[in-house]
Amino acid sequence: TPQAAFGRRVGKSQMAISRYCEGKRTPDDATIAGITRESGGRVTLLDWFPQAAEALRDFHPATMTQAAE
């Protein structure tokens, strides 16, 4: 299956990949890096942590002020 083939490329079982896709598990850092690499960047760290992705979308450096000295 495609999930099994993808899992082999990132060093995980088809069942692990299925659980990640279903949102039942969150991969560890090394697996996230492998998934990002093997997906050609289509799946990234921010896909696993949507709150962080939303915070970054709202981040505008131009609105930051320097701390008072």
C-alpha atoms as an extended CHARMM CRD file, in Angstrom:
* protein
*
        69  EXT
         1         1  THR       CA              0.0000000000        0.0000000000        0.0000000000  PROA      1               0.0000000000
         2         2  PRO       CA              1.1110000000        3.6140000000       -0.3700000000  PROA      2               0.0000000000
         3         3  GLN       CA              1.1590000000        4.0680000000        3.4100000000  PROA      3               0.0000000000
         4         4  ALA       CA              3.3500000000        0.9900000000        3.8360000000  PROA      4               0.0000000000
         5         5  ALA       CA              5.7970000000        2.2130000000        1.1720000000  PROA      5               0.0000000000
         6         6  PHE       CA              5.9070000000        5.6820000000        2.7310000000  PROA      6               0.0000000000
         7         7  GLY       CA              6.3920000000        4.1340000000        6.1720000000  PROA      7               0.0000000000
         8         8  ARG       CA              9.3740000000        2.1370000000        4.9460000000  PROA      8               0.0000000000
         9         9  ARG       CA             10.9760000000        5.3380000000        3.6370000000  PROA      9               0.0000000000
        10        10  VAL       CA             10.6220000000        7.0590000000        7.0210000000  PROA      10              0.0000000000
        11        11  GLY       CA             11.3800000000        3.9570000000        9.0890000000  PROA      11              0.0000000000
        12        12  LYS       CA              7.8800000000        3.4230000000       10.4550000000  PROA      12              0.0000000000
        13        13  SER       CA              5.2150000000        0.7730000000        9.9980000000  PROA      13              0.0000000000
        14        14  GLN       CA              2.1010000000        1.2380000000        7.8920000000  PROA      14              0.0000000000
        15        15  MET       CA              0.0950000000        1.1800000000       11.1300000000  PROA      15              0.0000000000
        16        16  ALA       CA              2.1640000000        4.0460000000       12.5770000000  PROA      16              0.0000000000
        17        17  ILE       CA              1.6690000000        6.1170000000        9.4070000000  PROA      17              0.0000000000
        18        18  SER       CA             -2.0530000000        5.3900000000        9.5420000000  PROA      18              0.0000000000
        19        19  ARG       CA             -2.2360000000        6.5700000000       13.1550000000  PROA      19              0.0000000000
        20        20  TYR       CA             -0.3910000000        9.7680000000       12.2820000000  PROA      20              0.0000000000
        21        21  CYS       CA             -2.7610000000       10.4330000000        9.3520000000  PROA      21              0.0000000000
        22        22  GLU       CA             -5.8130000000        9.8080000000       11.5310000000  PROA      22              0.0000000000
        23        23  GLY       CA             -4.5140000000       12.1200000000       14.2520000000  PROA      23              0.0000000000
        24        24  LYS       CA             -4.3730000000        9.3140000000       16.7970000000  PROA      24              0.0000000000
        25        25  ARG       CA             -0.6310000000        9.7600000000       17.3670000000  PROA      25              0.0000000000
        26        26  THR       CA              1.9300000000       12.5150000000       16.9660000000  PROA      26              0.0000000000
        27        27  PRO       CA              5.2820000000       11.4640000000       15.5100000000  PROA      27              0.0000000000
        28        28  ASP       CA              8.5360000000       12.1710000000       17.3080000000  PROA      28              0.0000000000
        29        29  ASP       CA             10.9550000000       14.8190000000       16.0360000000  PROA      29              0.0000000000
        30        30  ALA       CA             13.0210000000       12.4270000000       13.9200000000  PROA      30              0.0000000000
        31        31  THR       CA              9.9020000000       10.9930000000       12.2920000000  PROA      31              0.0000000000
        32        32  ILE       CA              8.5160000000       14.4620000000       11.5830000000  PROA      32              0.0000000000
        33        33  ALA       CA             11.8140000000       15.2970000000        9.8670000000  PROA      33              0.0000000000
        34        34  GLY       CA             11.5870000000       12.0990000000        7.8180000000  PROA      34              0.0000000000
        35        35  ILE       CA              7.9790000000       12.7770000000        6.8440000000  PROA      35              0.0000000000
        36        36  THR       CA              8.8890000000       16.3280000000        5.8240000000  PROA      36              0.0000000000
        37        37  ARG       CA             11.8110000000       15.0400000000        3.7450000000  PROA      37              0.0000000000
        38        38  GLU       CA              9.8920000000       12.1910000000        2.1000000000  PROA      38              0.0000000000
        39        39  SER       CA              6.8230000000       14.3350000000        1.3880000000  PROA      39              0.0000000000
        40        40  GLY       CA              8.9980000000       16.8640000000       -0.4060000000  PROA      40              0.0000000000
        41        41  GLY       CA              8.0220000000       19.4910000000        2.1640000000  PROA      41              0.0000000000
        42        42  ARG       CA              4.2840000000       19.0810000000        1.6240000000  PROA      42              0.0000000000
        43        43  VAL       CA              3.9260000000       17.9310000000        5.2520000000  PROA      43              0.0000000000
        44        44  THR       CA              5.9210000000       19.9670000000        7.7730000000  PROA      44              0.0000000000
        45        45  LEU       CA              6.3120000000       20.4700000000       11.5010000000  PROA      45              0.0000000000
        46        46  LEU       CA              3.4960000000       23.0150000000       11.4480000000  PROA      46              0.0000000000
        47        47  ASP       CA              1.0620000000       20.3800000000       10.1710000000  PROA      47              0.0000000000
        48        48  TRP       CA              1.5100000000       18.4980000000       13.4480000000  PROA      48              0.0000000000
        49        49  PHE       CA              1.0790000000       21.5620000000       15.6390000000  PROA      49              0.0000000000
        50        50  PRO       CA             -1.7670000000       23.6660000000       14.2280000000  PROA      50              0.0000000000
        51        51  GLN       CA             -1.7740000000       26.1150000000       17.1460000000  PROA      51              0.0000000000
        52        52  ALA       CA              1.8290000000       27.0170000000       16.3810000000  PROA      52              0.0000000000
        53        53  ALA       CA              1.0020000000       27.4180000000       12.7040000000  PROA      53              0.0000000000
        54        54  GLU       CA             -1.8320000000       29.8130000000       13.5600000000  PROA      54              0.0000000000
        55        55  ALA       CA              0.3970000000       31.8200000000       15.8970000000  PROA      55              0.0000000000
        56        56  LEU       CA              3.0360000000       32.1470000000       13.1730000000  PROA      56              0.0000000000
        57        57  ARG       CA              0.4330000000       33.2800000000       10.6400000000  PROA      57              0.0000000000
        58        58  ASP       CA             -0.5290000000       36.0750000000       13.0340000000  PROA      58              0.0000000000
        59        59  PHE       CA              3.1010000000       37.0600000000       13.7040000000  PROA      59              0.0000000000
        60        60  HSD       CA              4.1310000000       40.2710000000       12.0030000000  PROA      60              0.0000000000
        61        61  PRO       CA              7.6800000000       41.3910000000       12.8790000000  PROA      61              0.0000000000
        62        62  ALA       CA              6.9040000000       44.9770000000       11.8680000000  PROA      62              0.0000000000
        63        63  THR       CA              4.5100000000       45.2430000000       14.8100000000  PROA      63              0.0000000000
        64        64  MET       CA              7.1460000000       44.1860000000       17.3380000000  PROA      64              0.0000000000
        65        65  THR       CA              8.6420000000       46.9050000000       19.5280000000  PROA      65              0.0000000000
        66        66  GLN       CA             12.0040000000       46.8970000000       21.1990000000  PROA      66              0.0000000000
        67        67  ALA       CA             12.0730000000       46.2590000000       24.9170000000  PROA      67              0.0000000000
        68        68  ALA       CA             12.6210000000       49.3430000000       27.0340000000  PROA      68              0.0000000000
        69        69  GLU       CA             16.2470000000       49.8330000000       27.9750000000  PROA      69              0.0000000000
